[in-house]
């Protein structure tokens, strides 16, 4: 019997609906349940063929548990090793190599020295930095956000450089990004599962959270939708995320990727709406079942993005040449 587990925290509607949907399909030799952990022993595990991870970004204990499970054969969705390594600024850089349009973005040092460091720790950092050229490159208004994070936490919209200096001091030891504002005419949030299936949803990020998914929105140009789908698949395949959402702001007909590292994206029926909820439950169930059937006990079964696969293959070619 192969077990599909889902690891979750405070969310209520998606986890049980996912479990029920998998089990309702009556696939021979496959069942789904909430993950249950009574002990975590090094290099021991393998109870689950697949685990859908919805919470480890907030619980370090779970992240360590999932890495151990992956080592012993569980296919963890999303890959806990990559999710521990990536960040939004790197993702932006990778997206640029994939040919996806992006807002101009720069990385900023933290306003305060990290704990146990002093000014001497930053001897390689020029002081002052080239702030005028940074501001010219980004322009104002601009957005400042953590280089690694999510949930719209510590995000600032800045009108000018004076406001930048004021707000940057509030960020403490956080490493931030400064990003060009894209004044958009259309906005989309896109689910992508298994790096294959895509659902494009009209979205209004300026609305209250429960009103952001647009129902019965205006018709959208088919060519634009095809481009959004293409960019979504490029990003998810490059990153290796099997359960992700990507956000695009459209300016002058061009979709700019705004946020695309959301490997535990909102799937609550009360925010995404009934139709989107039904789609993600069904597609997540089908994906998990397909992955469970392919899972090989005792082997590494994780999804790795094209960026890492090509890097490893390149090294292998070098080793063979030597």
PDB file of N, CA, C and O in Angstrom, residues 122-155:
ATOM      1  N   UNK A 122      31.700  44.257   7.190  1.00  0.00           N
ATOM      2  CA  UNK A 122      31.214  44.703   5.889  1.00  0.00           C
ATOM      3  C   UNK A 122      32.282  45.487   5.125  1.00  0.00           C
ATOM      4  O   UNK A 122      31.971  46.412   4.371  1.00  0.00           O
ATOM      5  N   UNK A 123      33.548  45.102   5.309  1.00  0.00           N
ATOM      6  CA  UNK A 123      34.633  45.826   4.665  1.00  0.00           C
ATOM      7  C   UNK A 123      34.600  45.693   3.146  1.00  0.00           C
ATOM      8  O   UNK A 123      35.208  46.493   2.443  1.00  0.00           O
ATOM      9  N   UNK A 124      33.898  44.681   2.626  1.00  0.00           N
ATOM     10  CA  UNK A 124      33.804  44.514   1.175  1.00  0.00           C
ATOM     11  C   UNK A 124      32.655  45.308   0.557  1.00  0.00           C
ATOM     12  O   UNK A 124      32.505  45.331  -0.670  1.00  0.00           O
ATOM     13  N   UNK A 125      31.855  45.938   1.403  1.00  0.00           N
ATOM     14  CA  UNK A 125      30.709  46.696   0.923  1.00  0.00           C
ATOM     15  C   UNK A 125      31.082  48.174   0.836  1.00  0.00           C
ATOM     16  O   UNK A 125      31.508  48.774   1.828  1.00  0.00           O
ATOM     17  N   UNK A 126      30.944  48.753  -0.350  1.00  0.00           N
ATOM     18  CA  UNK A 126      31.295  50.167  -0.522  1.00  0.00           C
ATOM     19  C   UNK A 126      30.355  51.046   0.303  1.00  0.00           C
ATOM     20  O   UNK A 126      29.172  50.774   0.436  1.00  0.00           O
ATOM     21  N   UNK A 127      30.925  52.091   0.870  1.00  0.00           N
ATOM     22  CA  UNK A 127      30.117  53.047   1.619  1.00  0.00           C
ATOM     23  C   UNK A 127      30.501  54.460   1.221  1.00  0.00           C
ATOM     24  O   UNK A 127      31.689  54.802   1.255  1.00  0.00           O
ATOM     25  N   UNK A 128      29.533  55.278   0.800  1.00  0.00           N
ATOM     26  CA  UNK A 128      28.138  54.873   0.578  1.00  0.00           C
ATOM     27  C   UNK A 128      27.990  54.078  -0.714  1.00  0.00           C
ATOM     28  O   UNK A 128      28.835  54.177  -1.609  1.00  0.00           O
ATOM     29  N   UNK A 129      26.923  53.294  -0.790  1.00  0.00           N
ATOM     30  CA  UNK A 129      26.629  52.594  -2.031  1.00  0.00           C
ATOM     31  C   UNK A 129      26.201  53.614  -3.088  1.00  0.00           C
ATOM     32  O   UNK A 129      25.950  54.784  -2.784  1.00  0.00           O
ATOM     33  N   UNK A 130      26.102  53.141  -4.301  1.00  0.00           N
ATOM     34  CA  UNK A 130      25.751  54.025  -5.415  1.00  0.00           C
ATOM     35  C   UNK A 130      24.234  54.229  -5.446  1.00  0.00           C
ATOM     36  O   UNK A 130      23.534  53.778  -6.354  1.00  0.00           O
ATOM     37  N   UNK A 131      23.724  54.928  -4.420  1.00  0.00           N
ATOM     38  CA  UNK A 131      22.273  55.037  -4.246  1.00  0.00           C
ATOM     39  C   UNK A 131      21.603  55.781  -5.390  1.00  0.00           C
ATOM     40  O   UNK A 131      20.510  55.390  -5.837  1.00  0.00           O
ATOM     41  N   UNK A 132      22.224  56.831  -5.895  1.00  0.00           N
ATOM     42  CA  UNK A 132      21.590  57.586  -6.968  1.00  0.00           C
ATOM     43  C   UNK A 132      21.395  56.723  -8.212  1.00  0.00           C
ATOM     44  O   UNK A 132      20.345  56.784  -8.868  1.00  0.00           O
ATOM     45  N   UNK A 133      22.396  55.907  -8.535  1.00  0.00           N
ATOM     46  CA  UNK A 133      22.246  55.040  -9.712  1.00  0.00           C
ATOM     47  C   UNK A 133      21.202  53.953  -9.459  1.00  0.00           C
ATOM     48  O   UNK A 133      20.479  53.546 -10.384  1.00  0.00           O
ATOM     49  N   UNK A 134      21.106  53.479  -8.217  1.00  0.00           N
ATOM     50  CA  UNK A 134      20.071  52.502  -7.867  1.00  0.00           C
ATOM     51  C   UNK A 134      18.687  53.123  -8.052  1.00  0.00           C
ATOM     52  O   UNK A 134      17.788  52.535  -8.673  1.00  0.00           O
ATOM     53  N   UNK A 135      18.504  54.332  -7.518  1.00  0.00           N
ATOM     54  CA  UNK A 135      17.207  54.990  -7.615  1.00  0.00           C
ATOM     55  C   UNK A 135      16.864  55.324  -9.066  1.00  0.00           C
ATOM     56  O   UNK A 135      15.704  55.237  -9.484  1.00  0.00           O
ATOM     57  N   UNK A 136      17.862  55.698  -9.860  1.00  0.00           N
ATOM     58  CA  UNK A 136      17.615  55.977 -11.278  1.00  0.00           C
ATOM     59  C   UNK A 136      17.186  54.712 -12.017  1.00  0.00           C
ATOM     60  O   UNK A 136      16.327  54.759 -12.912  1.00  0.00           O
ATOM     61  N   UNK A 137      17.790  53.582 -11.664  1.00  0.00           N
ATOM     62  CA  UNK A 137      17.480  52.312 -12.317  1.00  0.00           C
ATOM     63  C   UNK A 137      16.068  51.846 -11.970  1.00  0.00           C
ATOM     64  O   UNK A 137      15.333  51.363 -12.847  1.00  0.00           O
ATOM     65  N   UNK A 138      15.672  51.986 -10.714  1.00  0.00           N
ATOM     66  CA  UNK A 138      14.368  51.497 -10.260  1.00  0.00           C
ATOM     67  C   UNK A 138      13.274  52.521 -10.539  1.00  0.00           C
ATOM     68  O   UNK A 138      12.189  52.173 -11.029  1.00  0.00           O
ATOM     69  N   UNK A 139      13.515  53.779 -10.227  1.00  0.00           N
ATOM     70  CA  UNK A 139      12.495  54.804 -10.352  1.00  0.00           C
ATOM     71  C   UNK A 139      11.521  54.767  -9.185  1.00  0.00           C
ATOM     72  O   UNK A 139      11.510  53.827  -8.386  1.00  0.00           O
ATOM     73  N   UNK A 140      10.712  55.794  -9.069  1.00  0.00           N
ATOM     74  CA  UNK A 140       9.668  55.868  -8.052  1.00  0.00           C
ATOM     75  C   UNK A 140       8.348  56.212  -8.719  1.00  0.00           C
ATOM     76  O   UNK A 140       8.345  56.895  -9.739  1.00  0.00           O
ATOM     77  N   UNK A 141       7.228  55.718  -8.159  1.00  0.00           N
ATOM     78  CA  UNK A 141       7.090  54.861  -6.980  1.00  0.00           C
ATOM     79  C   UNK A 141       7.765  53.498  -7.188  1.00  0.00           C
ATOM     80  O   UNK A 141       7.949  53.048  -8.312  1.00  0.00           O
ATOM     81  N   UNK A 142       8.101  52.862  -6.068  1.00  0.00           N
ATOM     82  CA  UNK A 142       8.765  51.564  -6.090  1.00  0.00           C
ATOM     83  C   UNK A 142       8.243  50.722  -4.929  1.00  0.00           C
ATOM     84  O   UNK A 142       7.605  51.238  -4.011  1.00  0.00           O
ATOM     85  N   UNK A 143       8.549  49.443  -4.998  1.00  0.00           N
ATOM     86  CA  UNK A 143       8.191  48.536  -3.905  1.00  0.00           C
ATOM     87  C   UNK A 143       9.455  48.011  -3.246  1.00  0.00           C
ATOM     88  O   UNK A 143      10.436  47.677  -3.922  1.00  0.00           O
ATOM     89  N   UNK A 144       9.428  47.936  -1.933  1.00  0.00           N
ATOM     90  CA  UNK A 144      10.504  47.327  -1.172  1.00  0.00           C
ATOM     91  C   UNK A 144       9.914  46.126  -0.444  1.00  0.00           C
ATOM     92  O   UNK A 144       8.876  46.230   0.214  1.00  0.00           O
ATOM     93  N   UNK A 145      10.583  44.985  -0.576  1.00  0.00           N
ATOM     94  CA  UNK A 145      10.071  43.743   0.017  1.00  0.00           C
ATOM     95  C   UNK A 145      11.244  42.861   0.410  1.00  0.00           C
ATOM     96  O   UNK A 145      12.360  43.019  -0.122  1.00  0.00           O
ATOM     97  N   UNK A 146      11.058  41.921   1.346  1.00  0.00           N
ATOM     98  CA  UNK A 146      12.154  41.028   1.720  1.00  0.00           C
ATOM     99  C   UNK A 146      12.622  40.187   0.536  1.00  0.00           C
ATOM    100  O   UNK A 146      11.818  39.773  -0.295  1.00  0.00           O
ATOM    101  N   UNK A 147      13.924  39.948   0.479  1.00  0.00           N
ATOM    102  CA  UNK A 147      14.453  39.131  -0.625  1.00  0.00           C
ATOM    103  C   UNK A 147      14.040  37.672  -0.483  1.00  0.00           C
ATOM    104  O   UNK A 147      14.079  36.898  -1.452  1.00  0.00           O
ATOM    105  N   UNK A 148      13.644  37.283   0.728  1.00  0.00           N
ATOM    106  CA  UNK A 148      13.131  35.927   0.973  1.00  0.00           C
ATOM    107  C   UNK A 148      11.963  36.068   1.935  1.00  0.00           C
ATOM    108  O   UNK A 148      12.130  36.552   3.044  1.00  0.00           O
ATOM    109  N   UNK A 149      10.808  35.668   1.487  1.00  0.00           N
ATOM    110  CA  UNK A 149       9.630  35.812   2.345  1.00  0.00           C
ATOM    111  C   UNK A 149       8.376  35.677   1.522  1.00  0.00           C
ATOM    112  O   UNK A 149       8.408  35.295   0.354  1.00  0.00           O
ATOM    113  N   UNK A 150       7.245  36.007   2.125  1.00  0.00           N
ATOM    114  CA  UNK A 150       5.977  35.885   1.419  1.00  0.00           C
ATOM    115  C   UNK A 150       4.842  36.409   2.264  1.00  0.00           C
ATOM    116  O   UNK A 150       5.044  36.997   3.337  1.00  0.00           O
ATOM    117  N   UNK A 151       3.626  36.174   1.776  1.00  0.00           N
ATOM    118  CA  UNK A 151       2.447  36.567   2.514  1.00  0.00           C
ATOM    119  C   UNK A 151       2.269  38.076   2.638  1.00  0.00           C
ATOM    120  O   UNK A 151       1.570  38.553   3.528  1.00  0.00           O
ATOM    121  N   UNK A 152       2.907  38.842   1.745  1.00  0.00           N
ATOM    122  CA  UNK A 152       2.808  40.306   1.767  1.00  0.00           C
ATOM    123  C   UNK A 152       3.297  40.891   3.092  1.00  0.00           C
ATOM    124  O   UNK A 152       2.867  41.959   3.515  1.00  0.00           O
ATOM    125  N   UNK A 153       4.213  40.199   3.769  1.00  0.00           N
ATOM    126  CA  UNK A 153       4.771  40.706   5.015  1.00  0.00           C
ATOM    127  C   UNK A 153       5.939  41.648   4.711  1.00  0.00           C
ATOM    128  O   UNK A 153       6.773  41.353   3.857  1.00  0.00           O
ATOM    129  N   UNK A 154       6.007  42.777   5.431  1.00  0.00           N
ATOM    130  CA  UNK A 154       7.104  43.745   5.303  1.00  0.00           C
ATOM    131  C   UNK A 154       7.255  44.263   3.872  1.00  0.00           C
ATOM    132  O   UNK A 154       8.372  44.431   3.368  1.00  0.00           O
ATOM    133  N   UNK A 155       6.119  44.493   3.206  1.00  0.00           N
ATOM    134  CA  UNK A 155       6.130  45.048   1.858  1.00  0.00           C
ATOM    135  C   UNK A 155       5.744  46.525   1.933  1.00  0.00           C
ATOM    136  O   UNK A 155       4.755  46.879   2.579  1.00  0.00           O
TER     137      UNK A 155
END
